[in-house]
XYZ file of N, CA, C and O in Angstrom:
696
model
N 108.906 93.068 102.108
C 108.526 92.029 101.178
C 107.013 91.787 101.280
O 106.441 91.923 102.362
N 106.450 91.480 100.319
C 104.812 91.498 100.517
C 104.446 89.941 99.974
O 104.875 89.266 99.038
N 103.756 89.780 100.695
C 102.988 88.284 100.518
C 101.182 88.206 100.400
O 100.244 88.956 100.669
N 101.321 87.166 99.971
C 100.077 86.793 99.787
C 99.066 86.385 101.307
O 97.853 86.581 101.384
N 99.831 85.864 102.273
C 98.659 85.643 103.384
C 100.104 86.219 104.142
O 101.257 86.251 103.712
N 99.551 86.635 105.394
C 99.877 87.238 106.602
C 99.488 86.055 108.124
O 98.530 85.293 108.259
N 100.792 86.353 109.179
C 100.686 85.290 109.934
C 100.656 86.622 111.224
O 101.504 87.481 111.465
N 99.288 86.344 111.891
C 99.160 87.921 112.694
C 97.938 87.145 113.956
O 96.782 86.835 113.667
N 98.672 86.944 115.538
C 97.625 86.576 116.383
C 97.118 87.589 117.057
O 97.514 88.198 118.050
N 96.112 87.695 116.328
C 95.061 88.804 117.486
C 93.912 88.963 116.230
O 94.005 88.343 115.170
N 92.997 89.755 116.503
C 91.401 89.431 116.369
C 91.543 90.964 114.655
O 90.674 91.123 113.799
N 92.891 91.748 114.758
C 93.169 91.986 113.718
C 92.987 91.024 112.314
O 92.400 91.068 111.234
N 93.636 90.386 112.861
C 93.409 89.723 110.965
C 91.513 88.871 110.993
O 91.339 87.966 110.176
N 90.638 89.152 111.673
C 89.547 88.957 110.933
C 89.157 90.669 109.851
O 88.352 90.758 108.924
N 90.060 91.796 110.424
C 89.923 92.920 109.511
C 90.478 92.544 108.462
O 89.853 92.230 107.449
N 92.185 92.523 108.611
C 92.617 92.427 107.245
C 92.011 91.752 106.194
O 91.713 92.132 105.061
N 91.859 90.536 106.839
C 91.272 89.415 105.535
C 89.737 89.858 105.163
O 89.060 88.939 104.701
N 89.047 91.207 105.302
C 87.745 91.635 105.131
C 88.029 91.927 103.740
O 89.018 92.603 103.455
N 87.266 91.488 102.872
C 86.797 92.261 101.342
C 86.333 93.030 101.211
O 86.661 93.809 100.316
N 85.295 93.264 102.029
C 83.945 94.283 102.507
C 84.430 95.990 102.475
O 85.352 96.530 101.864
N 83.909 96.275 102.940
C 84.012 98.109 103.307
C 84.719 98.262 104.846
O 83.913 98.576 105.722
N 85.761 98.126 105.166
C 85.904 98.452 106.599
C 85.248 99.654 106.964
O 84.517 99.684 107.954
N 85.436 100.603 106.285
C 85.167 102.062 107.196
C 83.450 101.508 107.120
O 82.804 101.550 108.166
N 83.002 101.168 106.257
C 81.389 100.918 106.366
C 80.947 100.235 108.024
O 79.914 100.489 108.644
N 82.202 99.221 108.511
C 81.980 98.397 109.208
C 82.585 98.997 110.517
O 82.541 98.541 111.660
N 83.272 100.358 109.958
C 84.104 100.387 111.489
C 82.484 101.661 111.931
O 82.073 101.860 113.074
N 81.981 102.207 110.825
C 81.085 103.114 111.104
C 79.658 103.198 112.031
O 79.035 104.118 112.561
N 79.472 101.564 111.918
C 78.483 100.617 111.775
C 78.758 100.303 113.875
O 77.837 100.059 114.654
N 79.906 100.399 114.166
C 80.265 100.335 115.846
C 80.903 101.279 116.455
O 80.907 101.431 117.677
N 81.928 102.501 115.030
C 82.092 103.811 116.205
C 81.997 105.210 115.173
O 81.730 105.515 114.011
N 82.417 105.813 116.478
C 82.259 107.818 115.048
C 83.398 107.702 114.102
O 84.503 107.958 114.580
N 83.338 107.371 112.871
C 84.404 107.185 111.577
C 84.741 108.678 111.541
O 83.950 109.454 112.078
N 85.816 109.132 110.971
C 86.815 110.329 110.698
C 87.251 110.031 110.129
O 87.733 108.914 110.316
N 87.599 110.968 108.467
C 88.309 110.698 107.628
C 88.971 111.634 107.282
O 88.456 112.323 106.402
N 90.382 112.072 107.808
C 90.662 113.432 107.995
C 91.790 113.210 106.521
O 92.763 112.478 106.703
N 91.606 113.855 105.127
C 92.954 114.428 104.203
C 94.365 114.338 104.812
O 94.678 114.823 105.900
N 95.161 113.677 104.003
C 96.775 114.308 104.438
C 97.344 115.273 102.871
O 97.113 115.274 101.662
N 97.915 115.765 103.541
C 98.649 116.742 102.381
C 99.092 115.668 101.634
O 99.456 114.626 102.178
N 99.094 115.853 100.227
C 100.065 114.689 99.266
C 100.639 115.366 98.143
O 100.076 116.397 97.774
N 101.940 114.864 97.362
C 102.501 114.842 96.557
C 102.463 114.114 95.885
O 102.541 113.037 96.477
N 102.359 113.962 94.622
C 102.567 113.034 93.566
C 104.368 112.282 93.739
O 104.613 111.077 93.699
N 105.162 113.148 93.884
C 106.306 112.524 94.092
C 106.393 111.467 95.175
O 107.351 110.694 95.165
N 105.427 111.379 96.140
C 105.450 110.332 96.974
C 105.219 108.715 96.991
O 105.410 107.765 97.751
N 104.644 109.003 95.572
C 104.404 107.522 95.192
C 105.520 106.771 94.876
O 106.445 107.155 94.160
N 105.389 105.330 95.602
C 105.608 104.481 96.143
C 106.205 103.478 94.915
O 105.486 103.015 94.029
N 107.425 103.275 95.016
C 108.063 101.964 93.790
C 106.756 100.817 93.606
O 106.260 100.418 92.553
N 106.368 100.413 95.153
C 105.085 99.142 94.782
C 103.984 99.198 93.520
O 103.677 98.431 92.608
N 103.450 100.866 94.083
C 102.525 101.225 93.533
C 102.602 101.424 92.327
O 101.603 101.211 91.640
N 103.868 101.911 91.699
C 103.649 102.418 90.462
C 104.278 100.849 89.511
O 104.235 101.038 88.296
N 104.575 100.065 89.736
C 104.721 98.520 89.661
C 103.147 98.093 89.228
O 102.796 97.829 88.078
N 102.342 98.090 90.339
C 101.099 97.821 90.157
C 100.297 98.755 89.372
O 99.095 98.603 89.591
N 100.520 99.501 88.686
C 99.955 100.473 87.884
C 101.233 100.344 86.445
O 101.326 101.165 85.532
N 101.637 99.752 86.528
C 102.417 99.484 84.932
C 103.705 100.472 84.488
O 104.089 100.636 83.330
N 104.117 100.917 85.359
C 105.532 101.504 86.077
C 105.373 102.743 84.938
O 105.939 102.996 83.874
N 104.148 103.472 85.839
C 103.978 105.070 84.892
C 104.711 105.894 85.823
O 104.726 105.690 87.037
N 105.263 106.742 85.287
C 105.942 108.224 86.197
C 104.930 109.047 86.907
O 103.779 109.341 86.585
N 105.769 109.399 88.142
C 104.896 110.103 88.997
C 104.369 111.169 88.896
O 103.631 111.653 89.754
N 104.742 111.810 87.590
C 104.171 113.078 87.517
C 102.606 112.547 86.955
O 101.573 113.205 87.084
N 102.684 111.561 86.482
C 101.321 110.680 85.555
C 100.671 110.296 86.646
O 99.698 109.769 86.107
N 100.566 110.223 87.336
C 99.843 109.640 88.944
C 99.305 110.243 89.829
O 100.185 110.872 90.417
N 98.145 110.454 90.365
C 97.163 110.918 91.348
C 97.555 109.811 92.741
O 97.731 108.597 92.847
N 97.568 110.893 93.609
C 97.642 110.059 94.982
C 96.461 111.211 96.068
O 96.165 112.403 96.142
N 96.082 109.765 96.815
C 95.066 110.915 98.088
C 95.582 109.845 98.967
O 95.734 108.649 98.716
N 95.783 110.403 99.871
C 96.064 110.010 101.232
C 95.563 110.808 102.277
O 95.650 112.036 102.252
N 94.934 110.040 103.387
C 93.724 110.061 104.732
C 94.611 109.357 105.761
O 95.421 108.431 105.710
N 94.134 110.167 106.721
C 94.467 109.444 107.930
C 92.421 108.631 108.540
O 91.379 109.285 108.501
N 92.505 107.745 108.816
C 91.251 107.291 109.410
C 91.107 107.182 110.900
O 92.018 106.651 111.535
N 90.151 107.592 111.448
C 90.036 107.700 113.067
C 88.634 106.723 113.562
O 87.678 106.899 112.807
N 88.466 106.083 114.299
C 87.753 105.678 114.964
C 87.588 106.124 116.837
O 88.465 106.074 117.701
N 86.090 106.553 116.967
C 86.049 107.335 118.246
C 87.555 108.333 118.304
O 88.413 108.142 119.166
N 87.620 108.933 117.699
C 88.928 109.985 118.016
C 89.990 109.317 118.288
O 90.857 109.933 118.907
N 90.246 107.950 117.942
C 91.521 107.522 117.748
C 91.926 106.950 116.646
O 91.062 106.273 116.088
N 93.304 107.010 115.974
C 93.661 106.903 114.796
C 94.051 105.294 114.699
O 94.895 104.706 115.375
N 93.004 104.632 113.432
C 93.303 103.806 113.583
C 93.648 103.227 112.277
O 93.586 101.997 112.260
N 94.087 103.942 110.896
C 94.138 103.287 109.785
C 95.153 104.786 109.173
O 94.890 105.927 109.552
N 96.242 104.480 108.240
C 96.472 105.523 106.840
C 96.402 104.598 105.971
O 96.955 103.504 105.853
N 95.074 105.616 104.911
C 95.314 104.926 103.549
C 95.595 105.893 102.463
O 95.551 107.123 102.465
N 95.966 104.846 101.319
C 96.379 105.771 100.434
C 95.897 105.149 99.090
O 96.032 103.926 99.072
N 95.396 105.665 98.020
C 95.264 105.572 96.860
C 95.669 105.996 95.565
O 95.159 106.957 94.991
N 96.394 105.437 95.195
C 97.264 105.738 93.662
C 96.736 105.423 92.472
O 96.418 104.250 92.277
N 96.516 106.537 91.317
C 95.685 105.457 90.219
C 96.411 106.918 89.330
O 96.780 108.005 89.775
N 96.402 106.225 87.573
C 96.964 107.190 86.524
C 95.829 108.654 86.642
O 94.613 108.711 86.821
N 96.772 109.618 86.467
C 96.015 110.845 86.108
C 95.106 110.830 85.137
O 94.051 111.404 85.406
N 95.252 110.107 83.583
C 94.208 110.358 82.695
C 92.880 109.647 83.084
O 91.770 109.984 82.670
N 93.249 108.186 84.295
C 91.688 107.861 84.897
C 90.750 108.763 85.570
O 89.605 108.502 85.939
N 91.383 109.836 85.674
C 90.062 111.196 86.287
C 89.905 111.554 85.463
O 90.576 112.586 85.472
N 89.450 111.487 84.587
C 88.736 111.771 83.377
C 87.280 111.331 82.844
O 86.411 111.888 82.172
N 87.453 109.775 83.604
C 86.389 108.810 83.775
C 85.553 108.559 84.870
O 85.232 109.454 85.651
N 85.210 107.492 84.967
C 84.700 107.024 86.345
C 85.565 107.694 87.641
O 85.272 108.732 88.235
N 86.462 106.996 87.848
C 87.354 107.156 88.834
C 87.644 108.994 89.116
O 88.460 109.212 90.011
N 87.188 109.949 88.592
C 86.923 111.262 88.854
C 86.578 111.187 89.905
O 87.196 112.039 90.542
N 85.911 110.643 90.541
C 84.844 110.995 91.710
C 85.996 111.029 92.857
O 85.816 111.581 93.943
N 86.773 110.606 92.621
C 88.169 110.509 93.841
C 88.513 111.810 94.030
O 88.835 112.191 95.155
N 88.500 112.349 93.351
C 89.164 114.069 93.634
C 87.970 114.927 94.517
O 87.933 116.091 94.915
N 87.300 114.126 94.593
C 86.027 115.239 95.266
C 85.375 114.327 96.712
O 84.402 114.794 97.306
N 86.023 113.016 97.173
C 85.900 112.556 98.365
C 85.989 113.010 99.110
O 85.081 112.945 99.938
N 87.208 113.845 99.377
C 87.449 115.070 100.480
C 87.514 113.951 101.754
O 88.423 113.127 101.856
N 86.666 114.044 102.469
C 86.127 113.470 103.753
C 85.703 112.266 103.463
O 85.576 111.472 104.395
N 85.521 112.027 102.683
C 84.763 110.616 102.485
C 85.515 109.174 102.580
O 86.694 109.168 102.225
N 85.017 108.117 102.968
C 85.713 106.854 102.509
C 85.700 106.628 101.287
O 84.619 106.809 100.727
N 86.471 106.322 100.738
C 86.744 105.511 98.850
C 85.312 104.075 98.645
O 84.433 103.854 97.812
N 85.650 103.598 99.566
C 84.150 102.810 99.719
C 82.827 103.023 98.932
O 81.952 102.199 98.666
N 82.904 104.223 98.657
C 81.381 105.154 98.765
C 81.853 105.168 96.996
O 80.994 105.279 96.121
N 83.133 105.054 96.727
C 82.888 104.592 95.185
C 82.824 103.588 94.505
O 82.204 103.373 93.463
N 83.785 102.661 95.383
C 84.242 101.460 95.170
C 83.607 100.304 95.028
O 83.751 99.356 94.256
N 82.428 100.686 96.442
C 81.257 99.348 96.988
C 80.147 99.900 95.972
O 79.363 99.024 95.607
N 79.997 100.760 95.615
C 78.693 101.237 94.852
C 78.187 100.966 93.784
O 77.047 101.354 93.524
N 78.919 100.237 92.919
C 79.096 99.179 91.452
C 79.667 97.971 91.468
O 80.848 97.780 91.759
N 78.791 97.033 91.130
C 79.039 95.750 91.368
C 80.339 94.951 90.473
O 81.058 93.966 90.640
N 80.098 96.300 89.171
C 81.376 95.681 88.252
C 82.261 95.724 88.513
O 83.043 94.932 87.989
N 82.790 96.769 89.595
C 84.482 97.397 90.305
C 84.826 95.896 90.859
O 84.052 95.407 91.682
N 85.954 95.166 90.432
C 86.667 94.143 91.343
C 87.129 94.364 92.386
O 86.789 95.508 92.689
N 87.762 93.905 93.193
C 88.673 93.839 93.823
C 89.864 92.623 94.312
O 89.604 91.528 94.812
N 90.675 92.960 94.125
C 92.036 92.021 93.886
C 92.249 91.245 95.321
O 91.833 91.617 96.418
N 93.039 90.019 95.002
C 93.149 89.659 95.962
C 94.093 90.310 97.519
O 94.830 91.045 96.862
N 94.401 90.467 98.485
C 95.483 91.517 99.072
C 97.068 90.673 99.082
O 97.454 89.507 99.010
N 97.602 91.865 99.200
C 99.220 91.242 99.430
C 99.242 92.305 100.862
O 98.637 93.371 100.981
N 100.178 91.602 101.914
C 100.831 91.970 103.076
C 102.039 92.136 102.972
O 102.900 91.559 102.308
N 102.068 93.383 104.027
C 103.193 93.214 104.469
C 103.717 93.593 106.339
O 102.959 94.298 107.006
N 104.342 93.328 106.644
C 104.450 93.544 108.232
C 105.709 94.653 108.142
O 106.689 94.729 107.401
N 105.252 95.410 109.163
C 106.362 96.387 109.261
C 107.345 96.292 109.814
O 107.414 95.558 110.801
N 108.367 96.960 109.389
C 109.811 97.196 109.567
C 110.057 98.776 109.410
O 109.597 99.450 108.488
N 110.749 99.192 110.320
C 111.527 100.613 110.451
C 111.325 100.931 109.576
O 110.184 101.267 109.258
N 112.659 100.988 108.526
C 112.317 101.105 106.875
C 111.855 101.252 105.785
O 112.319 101.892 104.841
N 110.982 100.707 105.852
C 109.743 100.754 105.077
C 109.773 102.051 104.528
O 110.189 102.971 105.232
N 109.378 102.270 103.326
C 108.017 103.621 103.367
C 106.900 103.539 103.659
O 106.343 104.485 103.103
N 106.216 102.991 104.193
C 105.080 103.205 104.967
C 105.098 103.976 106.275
O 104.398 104.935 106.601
N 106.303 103.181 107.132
C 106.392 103.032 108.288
C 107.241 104.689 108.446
O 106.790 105.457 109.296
N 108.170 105.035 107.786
C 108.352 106.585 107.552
C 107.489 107.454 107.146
O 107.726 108.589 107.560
N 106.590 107.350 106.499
C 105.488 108.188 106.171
C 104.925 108.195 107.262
O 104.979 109.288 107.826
N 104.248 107.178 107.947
C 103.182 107.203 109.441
C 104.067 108.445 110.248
O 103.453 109.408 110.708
N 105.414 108.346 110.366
C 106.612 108.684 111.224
C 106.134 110.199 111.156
O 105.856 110.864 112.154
N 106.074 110.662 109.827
C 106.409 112.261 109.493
C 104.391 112.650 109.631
O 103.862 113.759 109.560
N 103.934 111.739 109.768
C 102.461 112.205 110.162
C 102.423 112.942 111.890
O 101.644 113.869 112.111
N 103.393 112.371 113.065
C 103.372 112.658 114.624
C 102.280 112.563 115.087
O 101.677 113.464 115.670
N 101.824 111.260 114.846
C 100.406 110.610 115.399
C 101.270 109.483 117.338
O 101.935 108.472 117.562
N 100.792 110.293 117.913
C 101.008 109.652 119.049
C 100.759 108.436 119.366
O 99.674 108.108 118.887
N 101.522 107.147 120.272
C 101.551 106.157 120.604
C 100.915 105.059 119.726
O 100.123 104.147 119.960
N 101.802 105.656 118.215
C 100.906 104.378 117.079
C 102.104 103.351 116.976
O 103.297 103.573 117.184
N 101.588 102.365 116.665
C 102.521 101.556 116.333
C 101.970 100.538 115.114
O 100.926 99.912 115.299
N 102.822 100.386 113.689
C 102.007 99.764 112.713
C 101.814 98.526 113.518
O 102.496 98.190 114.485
N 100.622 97.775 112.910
C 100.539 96.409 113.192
C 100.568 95.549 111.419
O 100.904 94.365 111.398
N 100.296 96.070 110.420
C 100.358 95.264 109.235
C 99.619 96.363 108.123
O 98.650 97.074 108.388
N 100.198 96.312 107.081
C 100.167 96.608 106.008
C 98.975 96.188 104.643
O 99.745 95.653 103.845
N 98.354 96.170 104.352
C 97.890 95.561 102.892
C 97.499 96.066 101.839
O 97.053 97.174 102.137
N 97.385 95.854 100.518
C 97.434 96.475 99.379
C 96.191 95.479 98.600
O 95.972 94.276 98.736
N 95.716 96.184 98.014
C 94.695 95.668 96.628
C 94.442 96.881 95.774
O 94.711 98.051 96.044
N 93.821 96.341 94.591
C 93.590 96.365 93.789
C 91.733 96.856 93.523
O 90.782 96.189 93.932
N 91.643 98.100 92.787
C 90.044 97.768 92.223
C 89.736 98.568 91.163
O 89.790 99.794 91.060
N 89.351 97.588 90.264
C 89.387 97.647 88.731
C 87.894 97.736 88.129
O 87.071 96.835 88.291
N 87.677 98.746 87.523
C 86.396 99.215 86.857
C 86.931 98.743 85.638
O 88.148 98.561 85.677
N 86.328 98.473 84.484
C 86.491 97.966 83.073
C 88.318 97.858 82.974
O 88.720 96.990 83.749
N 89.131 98.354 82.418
C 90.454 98.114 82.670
C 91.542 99.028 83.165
O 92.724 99.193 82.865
N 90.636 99.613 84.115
C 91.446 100.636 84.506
C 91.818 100.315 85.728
O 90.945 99.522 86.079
N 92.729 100.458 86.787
C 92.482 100.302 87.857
C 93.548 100.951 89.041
O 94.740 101.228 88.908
N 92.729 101.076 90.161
C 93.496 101.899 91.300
C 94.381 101.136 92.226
O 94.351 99.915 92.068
N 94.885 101.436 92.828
C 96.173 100.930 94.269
C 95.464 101.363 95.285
O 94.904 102.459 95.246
N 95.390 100.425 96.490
C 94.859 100.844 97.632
C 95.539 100.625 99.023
O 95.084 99.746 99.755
N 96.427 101.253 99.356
C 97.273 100.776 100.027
C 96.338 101.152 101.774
O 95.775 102.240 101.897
N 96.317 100.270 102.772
C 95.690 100.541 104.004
C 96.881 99.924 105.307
O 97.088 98.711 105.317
N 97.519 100.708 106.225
C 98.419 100.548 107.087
C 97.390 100.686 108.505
O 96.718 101.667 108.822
N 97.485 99.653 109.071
C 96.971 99.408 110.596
C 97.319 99.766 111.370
O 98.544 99.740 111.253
N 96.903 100.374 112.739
C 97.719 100.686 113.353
C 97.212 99.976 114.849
O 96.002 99.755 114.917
N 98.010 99.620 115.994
C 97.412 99.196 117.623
C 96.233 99.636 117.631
O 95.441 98.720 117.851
N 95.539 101.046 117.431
C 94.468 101.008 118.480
C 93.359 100.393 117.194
O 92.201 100.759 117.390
N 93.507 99.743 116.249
C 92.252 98.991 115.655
C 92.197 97.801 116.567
O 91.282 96.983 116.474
N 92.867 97.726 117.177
C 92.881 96.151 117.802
C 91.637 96.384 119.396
O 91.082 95.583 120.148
N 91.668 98.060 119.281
C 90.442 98.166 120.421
C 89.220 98.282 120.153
O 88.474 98.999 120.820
N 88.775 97.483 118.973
C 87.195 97.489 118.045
C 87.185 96.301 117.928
O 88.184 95.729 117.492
N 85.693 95.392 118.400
C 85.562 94.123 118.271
C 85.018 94.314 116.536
O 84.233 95.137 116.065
N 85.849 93.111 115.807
C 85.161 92.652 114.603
C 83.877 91.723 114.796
O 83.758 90.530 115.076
N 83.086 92.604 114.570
C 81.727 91.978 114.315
C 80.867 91.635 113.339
O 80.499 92.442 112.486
N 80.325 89.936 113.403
C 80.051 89.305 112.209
C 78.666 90.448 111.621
O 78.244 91.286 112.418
N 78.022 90.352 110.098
C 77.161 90.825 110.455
C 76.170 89.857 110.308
O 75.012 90.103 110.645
């Protein structure tokens, strides 16, 4: 179930609740890694395609990254947005490769970004099965969140899953 605020004690939720660029910020205190996961379009997610106006998956672009900090894994994200938006602006996604989404996202002041919805994990999930079939050692989710970022009226899904070892990076003001 996803909500609007999240109830999470530890120094995590000064991340979640960040608007900002995390990877900008996680880069900014350790060596960022942004390693590709293989993806399917069929993998997209009931949420996602909800938040995108319940288009079929064959109509849908997905990239999914695993994120590392100092050589430990500390984020999967994933981004869902319609196929005919690579056509436009949002092209530049197919050619990130390595890159954070940031580097498109933060770079125009007009791109919004939505408020987040949470969610905390459970077995179940698809999230929490996807992390599963990644065999990333001694992870354990800590929380979920999703937004939104919208160039003129188009707009992408950004789904970002936490994992324990973010909780070994002090959030620092800047």
């Amino acid at each position: 179930m996803w909500t609007k605020n999240i109830k999470i004690d530890s120094k995590l939720k000064l991340w979640l609740l960040d608007m900002k660029s995390l990877s900008y910020r996680i880069r900014s205190i350790a060596k960022l890694e942004i390693i590709p996961v293989k993806t399917s379009v069929k993998n997209i997610f009931l949420n996602e395609k909800k938040e995108l106006g319940n288009i079929k998956s064959e109509h849908l672009y997905l990239r999914e990254v695993l994120i590392y900090a100092d050589k430990l894994p500390i984020m999967y994200a994933r981004t869902a947005l319609p196929l005919k938006y690579l056509r436009g602006f949002w092209h530049k996604i197919k050619k990130l490769n390595n890159k954070p989404l940031a580097d498109i996202v933060f770079e125009r002041k007009m791109i919004k970004r939505s408020d987040f919805k949470f969610k905390k994990p459970s077995i179940n999930d698809e999230f929490s099965r996807k992390v599963t079939i990644l065999n990333l050692k001694n992870i354990k989710i800590l929380a979920t969140r999703q937004s939104t970022f919208q160039n003129k009226n188009k707009k992408v899904v950004l789904t970002e899953v936490f994992f324990n070892n973010f909780e070994k990076f002090d959030y620092l003001d800047e």
